[in-house]
Short mmCIF file of C-alpha atoms and ligand atoms in Angstrom, two decimals:
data_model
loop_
_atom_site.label_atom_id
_atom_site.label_comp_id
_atom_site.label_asym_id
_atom_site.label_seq_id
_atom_site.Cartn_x
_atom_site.Cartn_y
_atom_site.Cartn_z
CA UNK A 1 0.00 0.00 0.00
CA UNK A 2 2.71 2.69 0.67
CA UNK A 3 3.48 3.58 -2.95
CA UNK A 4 0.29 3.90 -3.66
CA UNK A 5 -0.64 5.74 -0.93
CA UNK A 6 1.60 7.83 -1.59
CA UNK A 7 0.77 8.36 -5.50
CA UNK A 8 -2.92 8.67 -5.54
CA UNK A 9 -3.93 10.34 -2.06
CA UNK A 10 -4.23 14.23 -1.13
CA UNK A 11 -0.75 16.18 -1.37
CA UNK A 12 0.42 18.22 1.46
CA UNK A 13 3.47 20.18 2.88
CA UNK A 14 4.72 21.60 5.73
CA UNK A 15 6.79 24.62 4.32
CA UNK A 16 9.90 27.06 6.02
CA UNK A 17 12.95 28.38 5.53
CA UNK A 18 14.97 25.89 6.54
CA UNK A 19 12.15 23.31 7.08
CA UNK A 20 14.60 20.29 7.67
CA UNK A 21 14.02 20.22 11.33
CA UNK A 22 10.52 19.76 10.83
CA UNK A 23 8.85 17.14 12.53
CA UNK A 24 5.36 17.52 10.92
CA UNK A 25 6.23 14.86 8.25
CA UNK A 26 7.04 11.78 11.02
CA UNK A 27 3.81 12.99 12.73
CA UNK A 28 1.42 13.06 9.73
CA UNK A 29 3.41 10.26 7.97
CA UNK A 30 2.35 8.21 11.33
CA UNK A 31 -1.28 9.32 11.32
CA UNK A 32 -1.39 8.84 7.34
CA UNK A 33 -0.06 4.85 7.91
CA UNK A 34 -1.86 3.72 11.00
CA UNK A 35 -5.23 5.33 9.75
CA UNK A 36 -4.55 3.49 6.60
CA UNK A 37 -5.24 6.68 4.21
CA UNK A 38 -3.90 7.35 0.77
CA UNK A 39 -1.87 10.93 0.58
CA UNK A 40 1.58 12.11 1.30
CA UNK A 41 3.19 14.51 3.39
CA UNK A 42 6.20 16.14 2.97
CA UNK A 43 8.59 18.89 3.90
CA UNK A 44 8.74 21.83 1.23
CA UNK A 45 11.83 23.78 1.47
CA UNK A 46 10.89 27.69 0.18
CA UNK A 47 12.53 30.55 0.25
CA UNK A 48 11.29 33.78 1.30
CA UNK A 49 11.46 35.50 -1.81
CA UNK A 50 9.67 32.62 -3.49
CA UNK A 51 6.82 32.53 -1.16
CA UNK A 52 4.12 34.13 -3.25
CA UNK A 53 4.84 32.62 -6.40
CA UNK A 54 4.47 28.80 -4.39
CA UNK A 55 1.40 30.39 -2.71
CA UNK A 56 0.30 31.62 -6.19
CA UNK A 57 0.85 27.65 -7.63
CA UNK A 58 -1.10 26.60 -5.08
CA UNK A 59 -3.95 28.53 -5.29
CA UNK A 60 -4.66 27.72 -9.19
CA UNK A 61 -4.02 24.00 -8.46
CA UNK A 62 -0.79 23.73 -10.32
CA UNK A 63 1.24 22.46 -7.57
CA UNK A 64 -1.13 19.61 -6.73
CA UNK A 65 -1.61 20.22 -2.98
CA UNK A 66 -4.22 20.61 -0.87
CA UNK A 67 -3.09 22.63 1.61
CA UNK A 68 -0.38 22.28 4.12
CA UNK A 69 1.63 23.73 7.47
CA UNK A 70 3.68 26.71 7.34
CA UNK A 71 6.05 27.46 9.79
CA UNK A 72 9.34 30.28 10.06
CA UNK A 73 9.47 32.64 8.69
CA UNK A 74 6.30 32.31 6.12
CA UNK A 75 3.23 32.37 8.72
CA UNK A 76 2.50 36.32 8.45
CA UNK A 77 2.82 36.36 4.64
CA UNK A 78 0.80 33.26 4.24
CA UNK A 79 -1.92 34.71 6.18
CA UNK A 80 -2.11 37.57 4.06
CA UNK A 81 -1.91 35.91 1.10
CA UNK A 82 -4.97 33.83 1.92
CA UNK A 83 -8.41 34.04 0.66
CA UNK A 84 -10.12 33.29 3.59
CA UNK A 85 -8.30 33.47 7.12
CA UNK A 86 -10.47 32.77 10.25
CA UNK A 87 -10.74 34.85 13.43
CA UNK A 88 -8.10 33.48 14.91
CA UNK A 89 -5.60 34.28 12.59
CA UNK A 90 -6.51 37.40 11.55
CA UNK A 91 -6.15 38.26 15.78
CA UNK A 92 -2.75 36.85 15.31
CA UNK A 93 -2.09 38.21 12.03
CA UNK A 94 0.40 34.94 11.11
CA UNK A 95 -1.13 31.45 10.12
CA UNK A 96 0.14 27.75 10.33
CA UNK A 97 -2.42 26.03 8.70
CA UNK A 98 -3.51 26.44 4.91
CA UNK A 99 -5.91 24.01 3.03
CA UNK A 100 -8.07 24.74 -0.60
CA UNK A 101 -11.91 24.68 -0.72
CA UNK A 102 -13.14 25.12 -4.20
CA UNK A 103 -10.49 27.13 -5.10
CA UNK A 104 -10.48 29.20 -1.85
CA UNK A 105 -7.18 29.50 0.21
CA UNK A 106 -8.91 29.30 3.61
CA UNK A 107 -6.13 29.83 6.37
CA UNK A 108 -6.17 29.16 10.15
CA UNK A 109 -3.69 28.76 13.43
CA UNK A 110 -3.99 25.89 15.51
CA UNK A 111 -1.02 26.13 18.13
CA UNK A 112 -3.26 27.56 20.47
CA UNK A 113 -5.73 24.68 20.07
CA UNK A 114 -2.32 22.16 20.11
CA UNK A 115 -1.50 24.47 23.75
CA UNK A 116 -5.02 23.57 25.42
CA UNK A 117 -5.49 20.33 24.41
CA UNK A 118 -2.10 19.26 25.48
CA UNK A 119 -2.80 20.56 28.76
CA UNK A 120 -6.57 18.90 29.10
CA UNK A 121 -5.01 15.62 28.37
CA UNK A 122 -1.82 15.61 30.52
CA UNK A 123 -2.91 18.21 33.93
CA UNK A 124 -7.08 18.13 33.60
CA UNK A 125 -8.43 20.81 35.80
CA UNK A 126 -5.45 23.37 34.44
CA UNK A 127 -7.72 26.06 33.75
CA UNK A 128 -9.49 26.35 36.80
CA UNK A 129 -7.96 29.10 38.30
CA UNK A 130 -8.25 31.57 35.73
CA UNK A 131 -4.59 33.55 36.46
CA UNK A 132 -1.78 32.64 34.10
CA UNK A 133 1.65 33.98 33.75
CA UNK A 134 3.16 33.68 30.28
CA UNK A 135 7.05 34.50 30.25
CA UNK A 136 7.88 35.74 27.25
CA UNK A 137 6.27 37.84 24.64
CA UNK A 138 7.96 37.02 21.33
CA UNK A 139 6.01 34.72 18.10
CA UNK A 140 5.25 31.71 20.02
CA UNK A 141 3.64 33.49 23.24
CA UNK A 142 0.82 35.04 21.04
CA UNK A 143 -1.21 31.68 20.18
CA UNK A 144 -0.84 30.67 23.90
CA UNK A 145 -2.57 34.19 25.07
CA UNK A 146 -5.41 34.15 22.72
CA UNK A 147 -5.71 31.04 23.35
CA UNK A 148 -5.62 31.18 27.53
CA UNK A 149 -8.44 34.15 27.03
CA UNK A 150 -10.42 32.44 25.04
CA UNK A 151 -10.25 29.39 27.72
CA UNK A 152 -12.19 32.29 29.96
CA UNK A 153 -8.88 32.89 32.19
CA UNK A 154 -9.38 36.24 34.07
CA UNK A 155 -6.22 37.99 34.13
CA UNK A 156 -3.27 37.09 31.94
CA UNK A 157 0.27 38.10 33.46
CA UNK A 158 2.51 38.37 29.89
CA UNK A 159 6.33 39.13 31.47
CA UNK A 160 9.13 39.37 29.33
CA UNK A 161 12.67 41.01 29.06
CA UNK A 162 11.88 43.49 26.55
CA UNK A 163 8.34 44.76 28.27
CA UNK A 164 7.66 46.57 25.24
CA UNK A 165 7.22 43.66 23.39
CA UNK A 166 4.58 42.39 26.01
CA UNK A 167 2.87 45.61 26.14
CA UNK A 168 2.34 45.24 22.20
CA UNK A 169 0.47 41.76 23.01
CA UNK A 170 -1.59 43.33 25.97
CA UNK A 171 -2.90 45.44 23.52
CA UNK A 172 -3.40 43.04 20.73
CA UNK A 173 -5.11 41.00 23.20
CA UNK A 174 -7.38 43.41 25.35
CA UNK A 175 -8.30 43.87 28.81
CA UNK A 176 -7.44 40.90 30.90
CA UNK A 177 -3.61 40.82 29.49
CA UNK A 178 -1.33 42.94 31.53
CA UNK A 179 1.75 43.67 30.28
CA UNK A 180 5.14 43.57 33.12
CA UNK A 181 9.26 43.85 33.33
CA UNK A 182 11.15 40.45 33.92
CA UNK A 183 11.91 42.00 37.38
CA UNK A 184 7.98 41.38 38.21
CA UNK A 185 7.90 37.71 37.86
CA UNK A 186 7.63 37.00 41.54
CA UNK A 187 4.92 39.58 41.84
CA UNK A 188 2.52 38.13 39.39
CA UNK A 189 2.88 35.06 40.08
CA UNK A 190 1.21 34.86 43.75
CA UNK A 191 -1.35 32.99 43.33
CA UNK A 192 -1.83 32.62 39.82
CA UNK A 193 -2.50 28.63 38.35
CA UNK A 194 -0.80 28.46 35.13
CA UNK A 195 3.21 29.28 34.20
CA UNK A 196 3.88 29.29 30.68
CA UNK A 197 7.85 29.30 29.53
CA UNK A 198 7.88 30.25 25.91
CA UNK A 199 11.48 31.99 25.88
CA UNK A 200 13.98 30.14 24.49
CA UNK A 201 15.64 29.99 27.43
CA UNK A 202 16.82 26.33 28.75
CA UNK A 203 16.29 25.17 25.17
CA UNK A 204 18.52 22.56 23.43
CA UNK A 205 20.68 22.86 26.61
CA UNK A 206 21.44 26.09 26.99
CA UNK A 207 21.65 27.18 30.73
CA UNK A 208 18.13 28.99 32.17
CA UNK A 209 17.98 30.86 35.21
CA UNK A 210 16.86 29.83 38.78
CA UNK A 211 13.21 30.50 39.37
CA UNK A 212 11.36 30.15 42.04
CA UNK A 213 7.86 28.97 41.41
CA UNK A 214 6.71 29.01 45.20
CA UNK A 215 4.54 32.21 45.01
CA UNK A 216 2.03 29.92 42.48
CA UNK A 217 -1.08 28.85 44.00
CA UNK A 218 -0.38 25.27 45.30
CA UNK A 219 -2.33 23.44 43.08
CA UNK A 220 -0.41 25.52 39.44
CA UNK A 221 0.71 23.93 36.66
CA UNK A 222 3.89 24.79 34.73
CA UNK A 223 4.03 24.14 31.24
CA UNK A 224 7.27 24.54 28.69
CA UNK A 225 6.52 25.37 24.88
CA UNK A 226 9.92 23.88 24.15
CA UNK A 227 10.36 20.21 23.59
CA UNK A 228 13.75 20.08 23.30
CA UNK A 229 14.92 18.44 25.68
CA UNK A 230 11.57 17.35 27.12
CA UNK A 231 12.44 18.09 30.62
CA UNK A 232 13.44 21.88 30.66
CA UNK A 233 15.48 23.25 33.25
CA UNK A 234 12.48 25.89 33.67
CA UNK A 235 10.36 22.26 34.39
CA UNK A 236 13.15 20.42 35.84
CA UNK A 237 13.68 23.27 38.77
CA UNK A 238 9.50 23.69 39.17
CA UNK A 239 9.07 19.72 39.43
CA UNK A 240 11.89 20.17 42.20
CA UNK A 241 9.78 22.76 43.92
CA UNK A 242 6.84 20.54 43.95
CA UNK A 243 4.44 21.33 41.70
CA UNK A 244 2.96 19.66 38.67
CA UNK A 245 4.65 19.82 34.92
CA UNK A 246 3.51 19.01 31.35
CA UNK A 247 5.80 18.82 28.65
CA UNK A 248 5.64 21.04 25.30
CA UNK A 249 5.58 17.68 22.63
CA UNK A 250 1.91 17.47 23.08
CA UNK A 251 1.59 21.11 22.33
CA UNK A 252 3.13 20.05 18.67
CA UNK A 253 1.11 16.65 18.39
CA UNK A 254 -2.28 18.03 18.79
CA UNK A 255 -1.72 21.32 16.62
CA UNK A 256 -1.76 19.04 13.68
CA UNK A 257 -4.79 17.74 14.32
CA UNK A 258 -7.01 20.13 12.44
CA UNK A 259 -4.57 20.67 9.62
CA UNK A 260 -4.89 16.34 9.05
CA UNK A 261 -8.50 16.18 9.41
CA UNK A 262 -9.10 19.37 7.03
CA UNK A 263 -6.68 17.78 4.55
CA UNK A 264 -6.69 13.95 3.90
CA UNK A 265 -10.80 13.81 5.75
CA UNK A 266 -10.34 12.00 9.26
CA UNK A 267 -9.64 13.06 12.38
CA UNK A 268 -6.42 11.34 13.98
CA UNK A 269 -5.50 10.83 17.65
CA UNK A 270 -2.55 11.71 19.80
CA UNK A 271 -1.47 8.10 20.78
CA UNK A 272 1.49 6.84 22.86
CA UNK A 273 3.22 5.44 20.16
CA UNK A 274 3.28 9.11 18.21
CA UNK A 275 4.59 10.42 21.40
CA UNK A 276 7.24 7.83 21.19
CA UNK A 277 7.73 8.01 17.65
CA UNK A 278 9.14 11.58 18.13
CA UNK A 279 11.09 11.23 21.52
CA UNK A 280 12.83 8.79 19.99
CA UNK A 281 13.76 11.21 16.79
CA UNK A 282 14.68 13.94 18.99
CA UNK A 283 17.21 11.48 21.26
CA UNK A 284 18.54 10.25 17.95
CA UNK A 285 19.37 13.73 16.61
P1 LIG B 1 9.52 32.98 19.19
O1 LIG B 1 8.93 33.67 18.01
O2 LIG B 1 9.91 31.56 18.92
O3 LIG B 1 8.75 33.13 20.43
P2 LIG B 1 11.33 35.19 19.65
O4 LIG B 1 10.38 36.12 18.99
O5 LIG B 1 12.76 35.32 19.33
O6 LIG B 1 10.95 33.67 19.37
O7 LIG B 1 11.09 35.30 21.22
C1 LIG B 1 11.86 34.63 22.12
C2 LIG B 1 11.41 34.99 23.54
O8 LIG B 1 12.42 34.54 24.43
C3 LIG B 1 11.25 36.49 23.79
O9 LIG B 1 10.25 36.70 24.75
C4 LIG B 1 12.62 36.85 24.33
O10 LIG B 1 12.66 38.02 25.10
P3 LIG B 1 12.92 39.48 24.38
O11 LIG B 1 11.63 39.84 23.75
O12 LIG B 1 13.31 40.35 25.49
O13 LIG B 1 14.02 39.24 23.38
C5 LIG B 1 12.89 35.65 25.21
N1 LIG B 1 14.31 35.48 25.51
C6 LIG B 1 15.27 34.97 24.71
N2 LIG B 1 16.47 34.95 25.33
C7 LIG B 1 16.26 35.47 26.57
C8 LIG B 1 17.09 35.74 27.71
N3 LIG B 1 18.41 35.45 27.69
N4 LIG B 1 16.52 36.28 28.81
C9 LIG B 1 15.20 36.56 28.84
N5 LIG B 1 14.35 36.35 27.80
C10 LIG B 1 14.88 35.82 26.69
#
């Protein structure tokens, strides 16, 4: 069956600049093999100044896809070279999902969707306290806010080194996001529930700094966006502390869920063998 799968199914891409890291090919490869379902999935290496033109191809059907991921540093252009983007993504202005409807480039962004149902399957009962603190306010933050408001959270904490930058998302993102300096960390996080890392600090080893997670409420949850390595030393040091982690790889697993289903027609599941399919490609790499 795999050639043929392969040669007569729906076509699509993930697409970046590079996009050889990408692990969106194991993960729909997986889904497109245990679900039994002709199509392929593959990585599509553009450049930026060729962006439009592939955009343009796909649109008028001459590149045979059906739609596909789009990742850095595409996702603003693609959204505004869509026909059709939804809510979502016009909020966020970028987009990571693309897929053609009669002709129509509809366009949406599903890492928020990938962020809460990572955290409903792994910590249940993460959203009951309704005060998050997201550190960091750069590209990867913005899905997670609009997607902790929408969740019906009541105050959103967004602290980051450049405050600026977080002050530019409490506007984007209205009322209940407050923008704050790194030196307020402690502050706003008395009592709150949720702790969000998406810096790139602690990522693919680099050294983080000590935090101290003890002004949470007791019951919080601390979630990393990073999945490389799985344990963070942000997670590692809060885990130490006491207090409840979940990983960022199911953040990346369930984001692709809506992008499949749109795509190739079924809805696939996040299964313990996917997880283990792409632990075992990141300890391998
Ligand atoms: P992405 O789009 O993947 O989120 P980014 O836009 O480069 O990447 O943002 C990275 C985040 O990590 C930012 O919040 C950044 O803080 P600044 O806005 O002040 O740059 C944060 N970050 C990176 N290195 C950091 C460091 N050494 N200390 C504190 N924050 C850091």
């Amino acid at each position: 069956m795999d050639d043929s799968r392969e040669t007569f199914g729906p076509k699509a891409f993930v697409t970046g600049f590079p996009v050889k890291h990408s692990r969106s090919p194991l993960i729909h490869g997986y889904w497109l093999k245990t679900l039994d379902l002709p199509g392929s999935y593959r990585a599509h290496e553009v450049a930026p100044e060729a962006f439009a033109d592939f955009i343009r191809r796909l649109k008028d059907g001459s590149s045979g896809f059906v739609g596909g991921n789009v990742t850095i540093p595409h996702k603003e252009l693609a959204f505004r070279l869509a026909d059709n983007p939804d809510a979502l993504s016009r909020e966020l202005g970028a987009t990571n999902t693309l897929w053609l409807e009669d002709g129509v480039l509809h366009a949406t962004n599903t890492d928020g969707r990938g962020f809460t149902a990572n955290l409903d399957e792994r910590h249940p009962g993460w959203d009951r306290h309704g005060i998050a603190v997201i550190f960091g306010a750069g590209g990867a933050s913005r899905a997670i806010i609009q997607a902790v408001r929408d969740r019906g959270f009541k105050e959103i904490h967004v602290v980051n080194r450049t405050v600026k930058r977080a002050h530019e998302l409490a506007d984007r993102f209205g009322p209940k996001v407050h923008a704050h300096p790194a030196g307020a960390l402690a502050e706003v996080m008395k009592g709150a529930g949720l702790f969000v890392n998406t810096t790139s600090l602690g990522m693919d080893g680099e050294v983080a700094p000590k935090l101290d997670f003890t002004p949470l409420a007791a019951e919080a949850v601390v979630t990393d966006i990073v999945y490389v390595p799985l344990k963070t030393p942000i997670l590692a040091q809060a885990q130490e502390q006491g207090f409840p982690i979940v990983d960022g790889l199911g953040m990346l697993l369930h984001q692709a869920v809506p992008g499949f289903e749109k795509w190739f027609g079924k809805r696939p599941v996040v299964d313990a063998a996917l997880r283990a399919l792409i632990i075992a490609d990141v300890e391998a790499h």
